[in-house]
PDB file of C-alpha atoms in Angstrom:
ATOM      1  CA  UNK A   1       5.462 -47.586  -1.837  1.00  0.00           C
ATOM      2  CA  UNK A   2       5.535 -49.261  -5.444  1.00  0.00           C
ATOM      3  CA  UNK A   3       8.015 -45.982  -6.437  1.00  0.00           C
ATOM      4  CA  UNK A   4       9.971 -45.882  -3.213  1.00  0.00           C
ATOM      5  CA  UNK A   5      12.943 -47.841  -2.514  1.00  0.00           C
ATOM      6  CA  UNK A   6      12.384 -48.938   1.094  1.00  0.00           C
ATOM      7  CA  UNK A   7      13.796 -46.223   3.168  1.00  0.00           C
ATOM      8  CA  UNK A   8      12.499 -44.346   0.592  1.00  0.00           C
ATOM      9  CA  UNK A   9      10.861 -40.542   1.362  1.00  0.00           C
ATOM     10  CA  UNK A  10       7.628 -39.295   0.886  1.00  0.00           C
ATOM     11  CA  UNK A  11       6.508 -35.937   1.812  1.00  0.00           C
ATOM     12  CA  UNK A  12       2.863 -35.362   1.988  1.00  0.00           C
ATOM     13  CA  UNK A  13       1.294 -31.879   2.347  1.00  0.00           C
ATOM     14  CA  UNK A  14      -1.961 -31.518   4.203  1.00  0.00           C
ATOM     15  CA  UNK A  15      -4.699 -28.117   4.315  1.00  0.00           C
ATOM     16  CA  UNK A  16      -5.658 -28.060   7.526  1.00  0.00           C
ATOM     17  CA  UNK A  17      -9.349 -26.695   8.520  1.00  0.00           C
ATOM     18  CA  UNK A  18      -7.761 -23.271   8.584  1.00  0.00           C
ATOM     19  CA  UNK A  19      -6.105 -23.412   4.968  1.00  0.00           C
ATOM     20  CA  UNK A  20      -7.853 -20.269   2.933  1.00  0.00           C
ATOM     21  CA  UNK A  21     -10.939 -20.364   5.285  1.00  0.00           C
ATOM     22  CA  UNK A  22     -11.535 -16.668   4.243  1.00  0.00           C
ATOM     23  CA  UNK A  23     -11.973 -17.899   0.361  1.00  0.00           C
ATOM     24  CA  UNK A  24     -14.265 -20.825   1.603  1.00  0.00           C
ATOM     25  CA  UNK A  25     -16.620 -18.255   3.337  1.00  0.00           C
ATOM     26  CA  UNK A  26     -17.112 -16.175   1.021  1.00  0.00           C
ATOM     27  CA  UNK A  27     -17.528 -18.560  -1.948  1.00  0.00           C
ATOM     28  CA  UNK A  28     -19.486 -21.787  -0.468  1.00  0.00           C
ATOM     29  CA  UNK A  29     -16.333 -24.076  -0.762  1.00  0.00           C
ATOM     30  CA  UNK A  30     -15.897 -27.095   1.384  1.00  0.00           C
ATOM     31  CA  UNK A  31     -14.103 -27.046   4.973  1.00  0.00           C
ATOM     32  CA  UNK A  32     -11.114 -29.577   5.286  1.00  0.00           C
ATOM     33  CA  UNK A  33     -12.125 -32.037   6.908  1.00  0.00           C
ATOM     34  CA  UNK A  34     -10.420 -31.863  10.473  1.00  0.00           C
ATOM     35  CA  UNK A  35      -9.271 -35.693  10.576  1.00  0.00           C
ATOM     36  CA  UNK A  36      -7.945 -35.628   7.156  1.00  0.00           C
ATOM     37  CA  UNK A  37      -4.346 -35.904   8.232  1.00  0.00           C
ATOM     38  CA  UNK A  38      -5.078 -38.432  10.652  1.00  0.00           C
ATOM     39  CA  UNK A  39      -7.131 -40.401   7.725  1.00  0.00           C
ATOM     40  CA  UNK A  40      -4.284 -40.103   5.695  1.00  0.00           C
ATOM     41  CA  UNK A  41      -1.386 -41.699   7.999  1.00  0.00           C
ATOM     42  CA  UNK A  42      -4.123 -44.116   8.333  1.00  0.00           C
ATOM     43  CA  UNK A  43      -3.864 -44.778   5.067  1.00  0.00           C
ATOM     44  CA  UNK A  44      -0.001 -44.861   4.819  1.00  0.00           C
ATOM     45  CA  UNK A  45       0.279 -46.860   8.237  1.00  0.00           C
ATOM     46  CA  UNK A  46       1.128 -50.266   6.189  1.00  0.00           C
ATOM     47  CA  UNK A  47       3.675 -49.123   4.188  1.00  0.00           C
ATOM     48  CA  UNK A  48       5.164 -45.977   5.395  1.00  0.00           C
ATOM     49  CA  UNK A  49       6.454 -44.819   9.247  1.00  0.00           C
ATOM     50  CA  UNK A  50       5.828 -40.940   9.914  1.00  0.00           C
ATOM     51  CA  UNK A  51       9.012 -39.504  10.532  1.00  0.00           C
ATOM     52  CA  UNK A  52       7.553 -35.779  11.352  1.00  0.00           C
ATOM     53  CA  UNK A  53       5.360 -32.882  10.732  1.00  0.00           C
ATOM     54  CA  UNK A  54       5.312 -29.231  10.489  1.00  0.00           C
ATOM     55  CA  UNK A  55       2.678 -27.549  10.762  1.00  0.00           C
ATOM     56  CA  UNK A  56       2.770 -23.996   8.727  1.00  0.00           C
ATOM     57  CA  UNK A  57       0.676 -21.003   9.022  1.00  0.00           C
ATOM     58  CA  UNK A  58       1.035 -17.891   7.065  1.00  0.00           C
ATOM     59  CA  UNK A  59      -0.811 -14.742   5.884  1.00  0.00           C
ATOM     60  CA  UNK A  60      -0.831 -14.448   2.292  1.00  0.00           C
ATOM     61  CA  UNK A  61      -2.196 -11.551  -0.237  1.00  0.00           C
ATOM     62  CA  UNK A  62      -4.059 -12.914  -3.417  1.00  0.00           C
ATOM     63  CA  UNK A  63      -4.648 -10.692  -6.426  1.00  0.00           C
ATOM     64  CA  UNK A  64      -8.559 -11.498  -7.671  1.00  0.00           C
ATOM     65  CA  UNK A  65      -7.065 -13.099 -10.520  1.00  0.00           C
ATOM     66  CA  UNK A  66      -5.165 -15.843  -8.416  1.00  0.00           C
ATOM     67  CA  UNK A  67      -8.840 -15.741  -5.894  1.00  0.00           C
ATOM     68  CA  UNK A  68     -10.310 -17.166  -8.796  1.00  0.00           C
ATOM     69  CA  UNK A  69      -7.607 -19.504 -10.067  1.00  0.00           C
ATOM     70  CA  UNK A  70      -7.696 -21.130  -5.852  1.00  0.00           C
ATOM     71  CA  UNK A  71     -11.272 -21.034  -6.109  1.00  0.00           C
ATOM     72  CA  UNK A  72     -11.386 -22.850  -9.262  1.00  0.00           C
ATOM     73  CA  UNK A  73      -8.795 -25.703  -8.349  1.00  0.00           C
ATOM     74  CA  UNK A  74     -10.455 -26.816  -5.127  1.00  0.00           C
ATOM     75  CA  UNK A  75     -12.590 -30.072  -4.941  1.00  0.00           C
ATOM     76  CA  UNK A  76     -16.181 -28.031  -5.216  1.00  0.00           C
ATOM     77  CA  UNK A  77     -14.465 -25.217  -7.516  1.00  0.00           C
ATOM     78  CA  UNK A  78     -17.027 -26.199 -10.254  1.00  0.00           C
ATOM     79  CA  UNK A  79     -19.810 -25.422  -7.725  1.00  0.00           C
ATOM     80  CA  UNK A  80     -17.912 -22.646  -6.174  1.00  0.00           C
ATOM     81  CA  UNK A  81     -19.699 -18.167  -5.966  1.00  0.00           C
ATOM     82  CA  UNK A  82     -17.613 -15.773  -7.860  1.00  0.00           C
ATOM     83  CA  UNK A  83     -15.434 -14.290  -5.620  1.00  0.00           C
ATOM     84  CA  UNK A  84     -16.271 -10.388  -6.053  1.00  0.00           C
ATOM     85  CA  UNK A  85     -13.486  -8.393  -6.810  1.00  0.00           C
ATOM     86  CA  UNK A  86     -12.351  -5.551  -5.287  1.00  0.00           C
ATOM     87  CA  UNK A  87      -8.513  -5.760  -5.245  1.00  0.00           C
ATOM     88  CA  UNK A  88      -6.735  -8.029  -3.224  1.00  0.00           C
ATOM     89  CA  UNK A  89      -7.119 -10.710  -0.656  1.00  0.00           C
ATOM     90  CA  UNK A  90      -5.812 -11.644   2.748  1.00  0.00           C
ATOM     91  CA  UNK A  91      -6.154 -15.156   3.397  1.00  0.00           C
ATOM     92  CA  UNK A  92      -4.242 -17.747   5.667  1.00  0.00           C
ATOM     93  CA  UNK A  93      -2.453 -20.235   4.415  1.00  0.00           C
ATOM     94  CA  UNK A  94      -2.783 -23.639   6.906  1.00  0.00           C
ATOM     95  CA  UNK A  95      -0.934 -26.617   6.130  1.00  0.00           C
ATOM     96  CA  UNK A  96       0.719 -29.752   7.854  1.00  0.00           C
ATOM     97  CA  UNK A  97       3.764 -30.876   5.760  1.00  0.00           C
ATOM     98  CA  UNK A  98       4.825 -34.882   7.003  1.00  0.00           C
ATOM     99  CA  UNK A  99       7.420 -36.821   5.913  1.00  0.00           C
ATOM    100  CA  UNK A 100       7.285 -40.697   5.685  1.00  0.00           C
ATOM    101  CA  UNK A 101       9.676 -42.981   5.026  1.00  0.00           C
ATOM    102  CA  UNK A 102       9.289 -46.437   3.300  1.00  0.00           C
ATOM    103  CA  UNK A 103       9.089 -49.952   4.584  1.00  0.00           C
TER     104      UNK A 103
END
């Protein structure tokens, strides 16, 4: 809100638990947690009015060496198993994409 001019626009995008579940099985990452949107317009509720979401789904095919780089990013990627390779991945990308505007 410091960076918006009111009536400003901020577009937020949000995992849900589904985003790259089949990476988080097989190398001990963290679920998203399932009220993390809601946690998050909690957060924004002062300053900001939701204007929408969209929630996306997609399948997606990951070389090993972009496995490794999604594995690696993620908040327990330090912790994260190897991912063994064997060619590509399918996983499913799960997102919620919200726009707010400023106060």
């Amino acid at each position: 809100h410091r960076v918006l001019r009111p009536g400003g626009l901020l577009v937020v995008v949000t995992p849900d638990a589904g985003h790259l579940a089949e990476l988080g099985t097989a190398a001990g990452l963290l679920t998203v947690d399932p009220r993390k949107a809601e946690r998050l317009a909690g957060t924004l509720g002062d300053e900001f009015d939701l204007v929408d979401s969209t929630p996306l789904r997609y399948p997606m095919t990951l070389p090993p060496a972009d496995v490794a780089r999604v594995v690696g990013m993620g908040p327990a990627g330090h912790h994260a198993r190897p991912v063994e390779s064997g060619g590509p991945r399918s996983v499913t990308a799960s997102f919620v994409v919200s726009r707010y505007r400023s106060r």
